[in-house]
Tab-separated table of C-alpha atoms in Angstrom:
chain	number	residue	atom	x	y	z
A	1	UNK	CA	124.473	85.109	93.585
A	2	UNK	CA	125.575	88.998	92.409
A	3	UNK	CA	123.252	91.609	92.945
A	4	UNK	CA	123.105	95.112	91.410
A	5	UNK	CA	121.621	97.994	91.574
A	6	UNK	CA	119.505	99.160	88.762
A	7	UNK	CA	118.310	103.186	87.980
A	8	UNK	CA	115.180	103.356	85.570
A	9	UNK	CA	115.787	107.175	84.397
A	10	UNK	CA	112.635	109.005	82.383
A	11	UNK	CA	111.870	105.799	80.946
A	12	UNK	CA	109.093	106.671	78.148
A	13	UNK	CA	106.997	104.112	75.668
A	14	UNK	CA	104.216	104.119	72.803
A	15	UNK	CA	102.438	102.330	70.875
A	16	UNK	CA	101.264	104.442	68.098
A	17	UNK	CA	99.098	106.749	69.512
A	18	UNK	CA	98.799	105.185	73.239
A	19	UNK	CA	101.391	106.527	75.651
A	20	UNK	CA	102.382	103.013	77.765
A	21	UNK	CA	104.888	104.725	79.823
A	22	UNK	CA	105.358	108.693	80.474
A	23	UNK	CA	109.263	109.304	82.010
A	24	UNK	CA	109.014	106.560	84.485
A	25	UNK	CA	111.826	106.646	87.275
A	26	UNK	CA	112.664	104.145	89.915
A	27	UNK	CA	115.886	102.937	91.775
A	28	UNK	CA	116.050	99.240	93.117
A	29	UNK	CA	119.090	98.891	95.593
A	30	UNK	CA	121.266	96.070	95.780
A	31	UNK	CA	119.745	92.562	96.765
A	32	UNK	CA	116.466	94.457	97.153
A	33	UNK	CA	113.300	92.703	96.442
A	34	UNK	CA	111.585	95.545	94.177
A	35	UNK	CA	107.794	95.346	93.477
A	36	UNK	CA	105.962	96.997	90.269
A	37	UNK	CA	102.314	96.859	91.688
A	38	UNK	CA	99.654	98.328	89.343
A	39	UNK	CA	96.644	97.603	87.758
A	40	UNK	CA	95.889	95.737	84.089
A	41	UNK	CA	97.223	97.505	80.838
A	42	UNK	CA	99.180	100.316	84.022
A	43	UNK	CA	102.487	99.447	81.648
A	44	UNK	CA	103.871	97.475	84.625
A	45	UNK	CA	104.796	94.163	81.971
A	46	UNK	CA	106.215	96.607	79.781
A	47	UNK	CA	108.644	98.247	81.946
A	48	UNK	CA	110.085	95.180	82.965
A	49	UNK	CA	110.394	94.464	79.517
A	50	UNK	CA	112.523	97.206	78.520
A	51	UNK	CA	114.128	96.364	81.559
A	52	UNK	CA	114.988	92.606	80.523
A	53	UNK	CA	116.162	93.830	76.822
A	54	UNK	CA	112.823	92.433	75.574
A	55	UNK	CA	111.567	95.699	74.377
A	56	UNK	CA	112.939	99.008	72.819
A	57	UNK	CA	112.282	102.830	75.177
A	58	UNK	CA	111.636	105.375	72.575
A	59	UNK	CA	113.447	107.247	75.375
A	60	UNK	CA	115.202	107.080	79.060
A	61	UNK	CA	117.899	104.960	80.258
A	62	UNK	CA	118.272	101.597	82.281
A	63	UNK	CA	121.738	101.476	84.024
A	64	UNK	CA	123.037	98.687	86.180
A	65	UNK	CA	125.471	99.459	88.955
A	66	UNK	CA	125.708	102.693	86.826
A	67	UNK	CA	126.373	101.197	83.431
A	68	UNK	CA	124.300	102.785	80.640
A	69	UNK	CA	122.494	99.077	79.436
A	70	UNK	CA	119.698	100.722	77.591
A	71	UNK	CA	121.197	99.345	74.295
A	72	UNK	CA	122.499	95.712	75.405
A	73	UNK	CA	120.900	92.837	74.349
A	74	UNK	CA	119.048	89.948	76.795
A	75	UNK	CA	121.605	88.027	77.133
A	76	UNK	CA	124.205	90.170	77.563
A	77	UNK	CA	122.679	91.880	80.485
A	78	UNK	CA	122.662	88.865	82.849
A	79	UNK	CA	119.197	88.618	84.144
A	80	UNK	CA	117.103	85.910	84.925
A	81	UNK	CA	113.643	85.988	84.123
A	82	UNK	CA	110.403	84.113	84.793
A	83	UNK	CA	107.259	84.974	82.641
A	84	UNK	CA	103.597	85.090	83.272
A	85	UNK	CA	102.731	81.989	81.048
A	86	UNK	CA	106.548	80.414	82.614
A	87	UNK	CA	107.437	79.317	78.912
A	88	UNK	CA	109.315	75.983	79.833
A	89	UNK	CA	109.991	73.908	77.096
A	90	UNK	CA	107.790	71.326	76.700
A	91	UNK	CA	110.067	68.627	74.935
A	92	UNK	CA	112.540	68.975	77.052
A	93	UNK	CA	112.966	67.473	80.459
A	94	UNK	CA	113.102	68.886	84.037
A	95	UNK	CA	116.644	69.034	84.126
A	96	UNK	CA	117.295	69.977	80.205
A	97	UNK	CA	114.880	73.047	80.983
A	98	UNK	CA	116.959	74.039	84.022
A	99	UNK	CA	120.364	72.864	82.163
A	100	UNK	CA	119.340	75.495	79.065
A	101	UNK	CA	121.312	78.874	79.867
A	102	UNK	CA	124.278	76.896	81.461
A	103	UNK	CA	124.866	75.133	78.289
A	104	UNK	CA	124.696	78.755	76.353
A	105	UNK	CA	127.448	79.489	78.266
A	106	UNK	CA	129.450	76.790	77.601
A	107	UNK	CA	129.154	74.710	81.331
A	108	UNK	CA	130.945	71.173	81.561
A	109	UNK	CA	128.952	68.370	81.597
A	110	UNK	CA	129.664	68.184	85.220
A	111	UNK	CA	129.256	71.279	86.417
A	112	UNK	CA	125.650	71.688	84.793
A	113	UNK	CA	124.764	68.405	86.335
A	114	UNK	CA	125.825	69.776	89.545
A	115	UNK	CA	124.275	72.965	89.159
A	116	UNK	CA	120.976	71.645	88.186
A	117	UNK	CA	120.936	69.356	91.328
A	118	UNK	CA	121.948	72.280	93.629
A	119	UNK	CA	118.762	74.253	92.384
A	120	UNK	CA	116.356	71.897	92.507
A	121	UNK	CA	117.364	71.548	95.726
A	122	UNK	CA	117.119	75.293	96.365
A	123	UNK	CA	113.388	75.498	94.741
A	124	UNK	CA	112.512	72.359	97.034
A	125	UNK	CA	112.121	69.726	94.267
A	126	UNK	CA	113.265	66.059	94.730
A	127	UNK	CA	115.806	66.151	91.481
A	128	UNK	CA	114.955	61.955	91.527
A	129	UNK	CA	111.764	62.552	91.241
A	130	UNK	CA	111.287	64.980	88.586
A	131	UNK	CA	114.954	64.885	87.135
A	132	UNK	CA	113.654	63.146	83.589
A	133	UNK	CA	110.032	64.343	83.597
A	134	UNK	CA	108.763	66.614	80.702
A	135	UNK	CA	106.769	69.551	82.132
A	136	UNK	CA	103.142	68.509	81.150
A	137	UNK	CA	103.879	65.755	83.771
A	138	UNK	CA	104.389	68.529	86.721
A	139	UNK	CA	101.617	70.265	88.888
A	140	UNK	CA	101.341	74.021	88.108
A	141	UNK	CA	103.562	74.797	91.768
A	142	UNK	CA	106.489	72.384	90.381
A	143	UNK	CA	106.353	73.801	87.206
A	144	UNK	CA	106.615	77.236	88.550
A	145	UNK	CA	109.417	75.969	90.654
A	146	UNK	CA	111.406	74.649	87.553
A	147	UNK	CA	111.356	77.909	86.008
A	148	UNK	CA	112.288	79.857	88.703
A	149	UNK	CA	115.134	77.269	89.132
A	150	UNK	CA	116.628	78.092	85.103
A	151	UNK	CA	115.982	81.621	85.945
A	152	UNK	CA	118.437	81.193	88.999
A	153	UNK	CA	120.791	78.516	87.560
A	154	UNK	CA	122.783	80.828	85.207
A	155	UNK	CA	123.446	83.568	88.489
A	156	UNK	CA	121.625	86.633	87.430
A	157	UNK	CA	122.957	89.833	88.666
A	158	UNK	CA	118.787	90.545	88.580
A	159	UNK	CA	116.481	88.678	88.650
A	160	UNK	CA	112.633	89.655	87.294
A	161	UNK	CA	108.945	88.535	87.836
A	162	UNK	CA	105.949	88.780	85.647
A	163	UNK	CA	103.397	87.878	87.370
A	164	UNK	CA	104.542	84.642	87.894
A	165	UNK	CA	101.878	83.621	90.604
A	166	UNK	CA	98.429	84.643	88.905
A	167	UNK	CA	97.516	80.973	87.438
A	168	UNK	CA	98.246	79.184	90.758
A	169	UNK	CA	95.617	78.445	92.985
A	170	UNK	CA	95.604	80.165	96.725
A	171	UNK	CA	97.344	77.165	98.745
A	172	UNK	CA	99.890	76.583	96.429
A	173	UNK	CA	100.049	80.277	96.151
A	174	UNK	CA	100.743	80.674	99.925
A	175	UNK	CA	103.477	78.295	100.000
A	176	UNK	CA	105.796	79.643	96.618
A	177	UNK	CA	105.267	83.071	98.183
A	178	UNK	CA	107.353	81.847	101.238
A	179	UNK	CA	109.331	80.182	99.299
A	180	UNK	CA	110.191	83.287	97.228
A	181	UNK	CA	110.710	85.194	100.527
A	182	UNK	CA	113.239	81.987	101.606
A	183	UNK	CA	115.097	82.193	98.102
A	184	UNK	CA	115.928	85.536	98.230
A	185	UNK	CA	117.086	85.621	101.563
A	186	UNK	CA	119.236	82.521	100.731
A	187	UNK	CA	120.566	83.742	97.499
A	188	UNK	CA	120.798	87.844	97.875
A	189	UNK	CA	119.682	88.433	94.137
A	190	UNK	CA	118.487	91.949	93.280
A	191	UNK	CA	115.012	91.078	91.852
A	192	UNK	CA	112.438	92.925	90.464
A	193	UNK	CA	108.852	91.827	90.508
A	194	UNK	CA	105.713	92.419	88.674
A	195	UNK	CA	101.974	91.809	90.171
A	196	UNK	CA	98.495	93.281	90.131
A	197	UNK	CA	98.038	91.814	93.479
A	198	UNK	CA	98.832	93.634	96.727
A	199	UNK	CA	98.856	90.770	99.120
A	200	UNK	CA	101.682	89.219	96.879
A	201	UNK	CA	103.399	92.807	97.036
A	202	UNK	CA	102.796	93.680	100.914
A	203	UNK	CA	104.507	89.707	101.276
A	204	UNK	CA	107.372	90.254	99.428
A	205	UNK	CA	108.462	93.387	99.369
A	206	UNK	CA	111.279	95.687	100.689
A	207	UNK	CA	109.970	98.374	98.779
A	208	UNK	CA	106.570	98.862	96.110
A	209	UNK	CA	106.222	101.023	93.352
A	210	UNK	CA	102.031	101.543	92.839
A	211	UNK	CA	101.833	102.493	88.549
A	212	UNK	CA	98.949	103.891	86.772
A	213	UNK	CA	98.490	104.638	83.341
A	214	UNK	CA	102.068	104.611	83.059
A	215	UNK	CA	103.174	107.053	85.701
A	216	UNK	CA	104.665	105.849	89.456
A	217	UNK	CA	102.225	107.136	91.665
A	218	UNK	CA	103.947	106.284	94.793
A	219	UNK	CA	107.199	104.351	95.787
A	220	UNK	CA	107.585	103.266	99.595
A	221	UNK	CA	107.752	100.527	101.904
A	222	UNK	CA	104.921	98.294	102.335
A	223	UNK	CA	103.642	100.409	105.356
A	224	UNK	CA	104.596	103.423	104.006
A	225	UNK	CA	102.163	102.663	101.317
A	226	UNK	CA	99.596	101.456	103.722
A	227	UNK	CA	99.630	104.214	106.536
A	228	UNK	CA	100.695	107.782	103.776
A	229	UNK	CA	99.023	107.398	100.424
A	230	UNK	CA	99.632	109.907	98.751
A	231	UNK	CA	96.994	109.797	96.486
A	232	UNK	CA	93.508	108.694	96.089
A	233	UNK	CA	94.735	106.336	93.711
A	234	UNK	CA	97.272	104.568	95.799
A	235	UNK	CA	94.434	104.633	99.032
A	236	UNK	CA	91.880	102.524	97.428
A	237	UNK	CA	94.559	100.223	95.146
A	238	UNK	CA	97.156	99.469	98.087
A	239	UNK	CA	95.178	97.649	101.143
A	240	UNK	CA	91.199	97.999	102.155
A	241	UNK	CA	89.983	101.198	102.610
A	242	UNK	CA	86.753	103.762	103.578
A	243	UNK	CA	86.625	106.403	100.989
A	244	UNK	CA	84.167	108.724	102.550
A	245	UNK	CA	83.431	112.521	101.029
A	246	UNK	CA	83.642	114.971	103.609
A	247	UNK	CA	80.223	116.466	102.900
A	248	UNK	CA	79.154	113.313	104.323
A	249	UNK	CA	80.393	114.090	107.349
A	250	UNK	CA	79.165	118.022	107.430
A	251	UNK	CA	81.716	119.527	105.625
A	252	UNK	CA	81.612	121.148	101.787
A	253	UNK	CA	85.223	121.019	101.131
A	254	UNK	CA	86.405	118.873	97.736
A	255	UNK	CA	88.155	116.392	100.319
A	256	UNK	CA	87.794	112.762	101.283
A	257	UNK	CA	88.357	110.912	104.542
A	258	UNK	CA	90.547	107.620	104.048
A	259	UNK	CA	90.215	105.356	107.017
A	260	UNK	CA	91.775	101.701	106.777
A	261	UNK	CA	89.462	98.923	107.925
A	262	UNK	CA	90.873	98.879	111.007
A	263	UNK	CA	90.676	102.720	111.879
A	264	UNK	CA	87.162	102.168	111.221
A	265	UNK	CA	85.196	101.147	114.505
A	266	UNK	CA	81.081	101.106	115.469
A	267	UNK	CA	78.941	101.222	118.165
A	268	UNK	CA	75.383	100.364	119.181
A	269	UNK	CA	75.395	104.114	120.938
A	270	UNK	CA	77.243	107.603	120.404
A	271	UNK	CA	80.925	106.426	122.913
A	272	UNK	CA	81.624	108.982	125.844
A	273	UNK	CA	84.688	108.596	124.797
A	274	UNK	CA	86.095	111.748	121.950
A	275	UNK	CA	89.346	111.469	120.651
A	276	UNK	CA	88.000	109.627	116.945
A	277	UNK	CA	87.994	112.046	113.637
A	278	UNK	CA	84.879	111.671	112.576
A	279	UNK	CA	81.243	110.009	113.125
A	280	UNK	CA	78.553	109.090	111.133
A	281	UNK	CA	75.350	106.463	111.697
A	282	UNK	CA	74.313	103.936	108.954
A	283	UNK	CA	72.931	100.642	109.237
A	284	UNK	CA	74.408	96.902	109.056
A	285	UNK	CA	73.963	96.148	105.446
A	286	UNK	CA	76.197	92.826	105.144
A	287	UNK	CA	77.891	90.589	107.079
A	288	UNK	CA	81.010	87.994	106.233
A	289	UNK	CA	82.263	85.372	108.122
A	290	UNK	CA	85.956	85.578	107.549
A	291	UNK	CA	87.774	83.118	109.633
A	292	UNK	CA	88.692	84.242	112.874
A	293	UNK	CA	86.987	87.907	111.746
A	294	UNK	CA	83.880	89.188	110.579
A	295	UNK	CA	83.659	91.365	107.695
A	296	UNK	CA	80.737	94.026	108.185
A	297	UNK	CA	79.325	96.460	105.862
A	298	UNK	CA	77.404	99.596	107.057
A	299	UNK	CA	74.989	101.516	104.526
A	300	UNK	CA	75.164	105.036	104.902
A	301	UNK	CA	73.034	106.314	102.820
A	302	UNK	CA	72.185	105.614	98.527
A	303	UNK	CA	75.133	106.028	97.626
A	304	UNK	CA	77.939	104.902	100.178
A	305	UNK	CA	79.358	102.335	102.378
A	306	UNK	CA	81.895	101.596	104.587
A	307	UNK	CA	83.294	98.463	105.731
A	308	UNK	CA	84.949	97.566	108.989
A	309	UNK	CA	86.746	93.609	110.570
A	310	UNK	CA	85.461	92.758	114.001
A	311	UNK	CA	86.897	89.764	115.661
A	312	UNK	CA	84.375	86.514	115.382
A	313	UNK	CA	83.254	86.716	119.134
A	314	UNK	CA	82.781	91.048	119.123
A	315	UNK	CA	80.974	90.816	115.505
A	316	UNK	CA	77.763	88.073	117.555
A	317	UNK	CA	76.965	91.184	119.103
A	318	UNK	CA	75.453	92.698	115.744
A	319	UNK	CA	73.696	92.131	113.148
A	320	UNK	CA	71.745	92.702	109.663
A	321	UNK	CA	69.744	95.731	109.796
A	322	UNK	CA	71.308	97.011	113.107
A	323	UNK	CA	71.300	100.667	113.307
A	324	UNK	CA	74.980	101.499	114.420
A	325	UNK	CA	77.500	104.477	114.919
A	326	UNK	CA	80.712	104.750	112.454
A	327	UNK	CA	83.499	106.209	114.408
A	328	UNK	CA	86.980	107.286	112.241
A	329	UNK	CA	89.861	106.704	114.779
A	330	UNK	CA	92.429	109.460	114.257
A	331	UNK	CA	95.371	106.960	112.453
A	332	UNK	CA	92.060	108.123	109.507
A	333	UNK	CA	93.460	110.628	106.874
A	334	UNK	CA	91.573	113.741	104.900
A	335	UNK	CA	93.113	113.698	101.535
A	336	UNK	CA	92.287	115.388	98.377
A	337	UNK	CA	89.361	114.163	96.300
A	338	UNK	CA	90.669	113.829	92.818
């Protein structure tokens, strides 16, 4: 597989009135895997849209390796793509589906045979097992697995992702995610993907773009994102959080403290031990078995929360109605309210 590089420069979109994207910028490195994560109707879909050929900027430029694309057609920009809704053909067989783009570019018999083989293979499919089936025969994972095979079988230079994973159920979820991780490392294909969900993005990722109402809030690694948001926005979207005012905590200023569940401790008594950012006392309002982890929410008052993850043993130690003290550990971060 070829990667590239691509450069999304003051990318800009409407429709009619509505503003979908507002001078959007990015750069995806060579054989990166590139996540878009952002909310419904953020513009996300239609970025990588413009990107594939699919749609029209009113303004900007897409450039691969440099070249100026912005007016190229789909298929001459040599991208693979997989769609939300996966749009296989349904009268046509396993291996005709995967077999499509070769033939478009004029493959031997024998060398699309061979090709189609090889990525089944790669996408973990038994090709005598589903070789000749029509996909209305296949589970949703296998049918997911075909099209990301014909998205690889013609070798993209970049490959892109809409939201391929949002009809699949968790398990079979859990296992295409590795499987994406495995494919990329095997093949070394720039790709691009596209997802409202941050697990899939924090899984995935080399680097995450977080979008809202058309605008890149924030572009970083996965723990960039997690530990430095830098804005309200990107706090509560990327990973659980404790927004807490600061007047809460005795101060007037217009400024929040953002605490990650896990900078977010509590005690039956006020600890001799200083060194945390912030207190507070509430009382055990909720409490979630999780596993191997507890999930407990504290009411502070009317109008707020927060939430912290004990381990199952630490978390018999309290419960429902518990009057408890909130400590912030200082990894917690005062940000501006917005």
């Amino acid at each position: 597989m070829r990667g590239i590089s691509l450069d999304v420069m003051e990318i800009t979109k409407s429709y009619g009135k509505q503003k979908v994207l507002d001078k959007v910028n990015l750069k995806v490195e060579r054989k990166e895997f590139f996540t878009i994560l952002g909310p419904s109707g953020c513009g996300k879909t239609t970025l990588l849209h413009i990107i594939a050929g699919l749609v029209t900027p009113d303004s900007g430029k897409i450039l691969f390796d440099g070249k100026d694309v912005t007016n190229e057609p789909p298929h001459k920009r040599d991208i693979g793509m997989v769609f939300q809704d996966l749009a296989l053909f349904p009268h046509m067989t396993v291996a005709e589906n995967i077999a499509f783009g070769l033939k478009l570019r004029n493959k031997s018999e024998q060398e699309i045979k061979a090709r189609v083989k090889e990525m089944l293979e790669l996408v973990r499919l038994n090709p005598s097992e589903v070789w000749n089936k029509y996909p209305a025969q296949l589970s949703g994972g296998q049918q997911q697995r075909v099209a990301l095979a014909r998205a690889l079988a013609v070798e993209p230079r970049l490959l892109l992702l809409d939201e391929p994973l949002s009809h699949i159920d968790y398990k079979i979820k859990q296992e295409l995610l590795a499987e994406l991780r495995r494919i990329h490392k095997e093949t070394g294909v720039t790709t691009l993907y596209v997802t409202h969900d941050q697990n899939e993005a924090m899984y995935l990722s080399d680097r995450i773009a977080v979008m809202n109402y058309g605008r890149i809030e924030q572009i970083g690694t996965p723990e960039e994102l997690y530990n430095n948001p830098a804005s309200l926005f990107v706090a509560s979207f990327f990973g659980d959080a404790n927004i807490v005012p600061l007047k809460l905590i005795g101060n007037e200023e217009n400024k929040i403290l953002f605490a990650r569940l896990d900078n977010t401790v509590i005690f039956k008594e006020q600890p001799i031990k200083d060194g945390y950012l912030a207190y507070l006392k509430g009382v055990i309002s909720d409490k979630v078995f999780m596993g191997p982890q507890v999930l407990l929410e504290i009411r502070i008052d009317e109008k707020h929360t927060v939430k912290t993850i004990l381990p199952r043993n630490e978390a018999t130690k309290y419960n429902i109605g518990d009057e408890v003290i909130v400590a912030f550990t200082s990894e917690a971060k005062i940000i501006e309210a917005q």
